Structures are given as structure tokens and as C-alpha cells.
GROMACS .gro file of C-alpha atoms in nm:
model
  123
    1MET     CA    1   0.000   0.000   0.000
    2THR     CA    2   0.142   0.339  -0.092
    3GLN     CA    3   0.109   0.641   0.126
    4PRO     CA    4  -0.020   0.958  -0.035
    5GLN     CA    5   0.258   1.210  -0.072
    6THR     CA    6   0.203   1.556   0.055
    7GLN     CA    7   0.379   1.853  -0.086
    8ALA     CA    8   0.453   2.165   0.112
    9THR     CA    9   0.257   2.453  -0.030
   10ARG     CA   10   0.337   2.816   0.020
   11PRO     CA   11   0.040   3.032   0.111
   12THR     CA   12  -0.054   3.280  -0.158
   13THR     CA   13   0.076   3.625  -0.078
   14ILE     CA   14  -0.080   3.938  -0.220
   15TYR     CA   15   0.182   4.209  -0.255
   16THR     CA   16   0.094   4.577  -0.249
   17GLN     CA   17   0.267   4.884  -0.387
   18GLY     CA   18   0.563   4.975  -0.169
   19ASP     CA   19   0.623   4.626  -0.027
   20ILE     CA   20   0.988   4.529  -0.004
   21VAL     CA   21   1.049   4.182  -0.147
   22LEU     CA   22   1.328   3.942  -0.227
   23PHE     CA   23   1.312   3.831  -0.591
   24ARG     CA   24   1.493   3.545  -0.759
   25ASP     CA   25   1.535   3.546  -1.136
   26ALA     CA   26   1.467   3.177  -1.199
   27GLU     CA   27   1.639   3.163  -1.539
   28ARG     CA   28   1.961   3.316  -1.406
   29PHE     CA   29   1.944   3.093  -1.098
   30TRP     CA   30   1.902   2.765  -1.289
   31LEU     CA   31   2.171   2.862  -1.539
   32GLY     CA   32   2.414   2.929  -1.254
   33LYS     CA   33   2.457   3.294  -1.341
   34SER     CA   34   2.537   3.553  -1.078
   35GLY     CA   35   2.303   3.832  -0.980
   36HIS     CA   36   1.995   3.612  -0.970
   37THR     CA   37   1.859   3.729  -0.633
   38PHE     CA   38   1.795   4.087  -0.525
   39VAL     CA   39   1.586   4.313  -0.305
   40ALA     CA   40   1.315   4.513  -0.478
   41ARG     CA   41   1.016   4.738  -0.414
   42VAL     CA   42   0.675   4.653  -0.560
   43GLU     CA   43   0.566   4.931  -0.795
   44ARG     CA   44   0.254   4.784  -0.952
   45ALA     CA   45   0.032   4.477  -0.946
   46TRP     CA   46  -0.164   4.364  -1.250
   47ARG     CA   47  -0.324   4.059  -1.411
   48HIS     CA   48  -0.205   3.890  -1.728
   49ALA     CA   49  -0.467   3.945  -2.000
   50TYR     CA   50  -0.480   3.580  -2.113
   51THR     CA   51  -0.393   3.373  -1.806
   52GLY     CA   52  -0.543   3.598  -1.539
   53LYS     CA   53  -0.235   3.537  -1.320
   54ALA     CA   54  -0.129   3.818  -1.087
   55LEU     CA   55   0.203   3.971  -1.193
   56TYR     CA   56   0.413   4.249  -1.047
   57ASP     CA   57   0.640   4.527  -1.163
   58LEU     CA   58   0.941   4.577  -0.938
   59VAL     CA   59   1.226   4.824  -0.893
   60GLU     CA   60   1.557   4.670  -0.791
   61LEU     CA   61   1.671   4.878  -0.496
   62SER     CA   62   2.046   4.845  -0.545
   63GLY     CA   63   2.046   4.970  -0.903
   64ASN     CA   64   1.704   5.134  -0.954
   65ARG     CA   65   1.645   4.883  -1.238
   66HIS     CA   66   1.282   4.824  -1.337
   67ARG     CA   67   1.156   4.468  -1.388
   68ALA     CA   68   0.812   4.406  -1.536
   69GLY     CA   69   0.580   4.105  -1.529
   70ILE     CA   70   0.737   3.929  -1.232
   71ASP     CA   71   0.579   3.600  -1.124
   72PRO     CA   72   0.498   3.610  -0.749
   73ASP     CA   73   0.612   3.249  -0.713
   74TYR     CA   74   0.967   3.388  -0.721
   75MET     CA   75   0.908   3.667  -0.469
   76ARG     CA   76   0.914   3.665  -0.090
   77LEU     CA   77   0.799   3.947   0.133
   78LEU     CA   78   1.069   4.096   0.354
   79PRO     CA   79   0.873   4.169   0.672
   80PRO     CA   80   0.916   4.508   0.840
   81ALA     CA   81   0.951   4.329   1.175
   82ASP     CA   82   1.275   4.170   1.054
   83ALA     CA   83   1.415   4.503   0.934
   84MET     CA   84   1.323   4.672   1.263
   85HIS     CA   85   1.432   4.390   1.494
   86ASP     CA   86   1.751   4.564   1.609
   87ILE     CA   87   1.555   4.872   1.712
   88ASP     CA   88   1.284   4.672   1.883
   89THR     CA   89   1.537   4.474   2.086
   90ALA     CA   90   1.787   4.753   2.164
   91LEU     CA   91   1.905   4.761   2.523
   92LEU     CA   92   1.778   5.097   2.642
   93SER     CA   93   2.002   5.092   2.946
   94GLU     CA   94   2.323   5.047   2.746
   95PRO     CA   95   2.546   5.352   2.816
   96ASP     CA   96   2.781   5.272   2.526
   97THR     CA   97   2.603   5.374   2.207
   98GLY     CA   98   2.872   5.187   2.010
   99ALA     CA   99   2.728   4.862   2.143
  100MET     CA  100   2.398   4.932   1.967
  101THR     CA  101   2.336   4.927   1.597
  102PRO     CA  102   2.323   5.264   1.418
  103ALA     CA  103   1.953   5.221   1.347
  104ALA     CA  104   1.873   5.167   1.715
  105VAL     CA  105   2.078   5.473   1.813
  106ALA     CA  106   1.904   5.686   1.549
  107TRP     CA  107   1.564   5.575   1.672
  108LEU     CA  108   1.656   5.646   2.034
  109ARG     CA  109   1.782   5.993   1.946
  110GLN     CA  110   1.463   6.071   1.760
  111HIS     CA  111   1.245   5.922   2.031
  112LEU     CA  112   1.423   6.106   2.309
  113GLY     CA  113   1.437   6.429   2.109
  114GLN     CA  114   1.812   6.465   2.153
  115ASP     CA  115   2.072   6.556   1.896
  116SER     CA  116   2.369   6.459   2.110
  117SER     CA  117   2.532   6.119   2.111
  118ALA     CA  118   2.490   6.082   2.487
  119LEU     CA  119   2.207   5.874   2.623
  120PRO     CA  120   2.029   5.967   2.946
  121ALA     CA  121   2.215   5.873   3.264
  122ARG     CA  122   2.104   5.565   3.449
  123PRO     CA  123   1.873   5.634   3.745
   0.00000   0.00000   0.00000
């Protein structure tokens, strides 16, 4: 008796304008060429006239290169929570600003309304 095989399926993601995604150019990837994976911003979503499949237009962030008609099967959303993790987990009591990432320090300065590099003294 054979067991039915299950295949992992990725939930369908709907991308919106402004989303930051990781895109893999499948042709370049399978041919072993470099530059096959990059970070991009979603500029537009549209449906293919004949197939009805959702497609996306992207702008590659590192080179401002436009890519049209991208298949979402080769895109993954880069969640804001991952990009903001260092700020969200910054040690607020750390007196040495060099021990924190630059993004966390910038956020703290803005939040505390200070332009100096010194953090408030410990109570």
C-alpha cells in the first residue's frame, strides 16, 4: 500500500505597492549565473490578459532597475519586523552607544528628542 505524498505549499501572498520583497530570477538561478537574487520594491500589481495570473512590476533597490511582469512564485515578502528587529530589541540601558546598531541609536535619538550622542544617565 502506498502512502499519499504531501507537498509543502506556500500560502498565496498578495503584494501591495511599496512592499519590499526578495526576488529570484529563476532563469539566471538555474543557469548558474550571478546576480539572480535581489531586493526590490513593488511598484505595480496587474493581471495577465490571457492567463489571469497576478504579476508584479518591481524596482531593484540596489540599481534602480525596473523589472516588469514578475511572477509572485519567485518573490518573498521581507517583513518590516525583521528590518526593525535591532531597534525593537535595543538595550535601552546600554550607556555605550557603540554597542547598539546605528539604526537603534538613530531611533533612540529621535524618540528622546536629543541631537547629542549621549544617552540619558542611568537612574
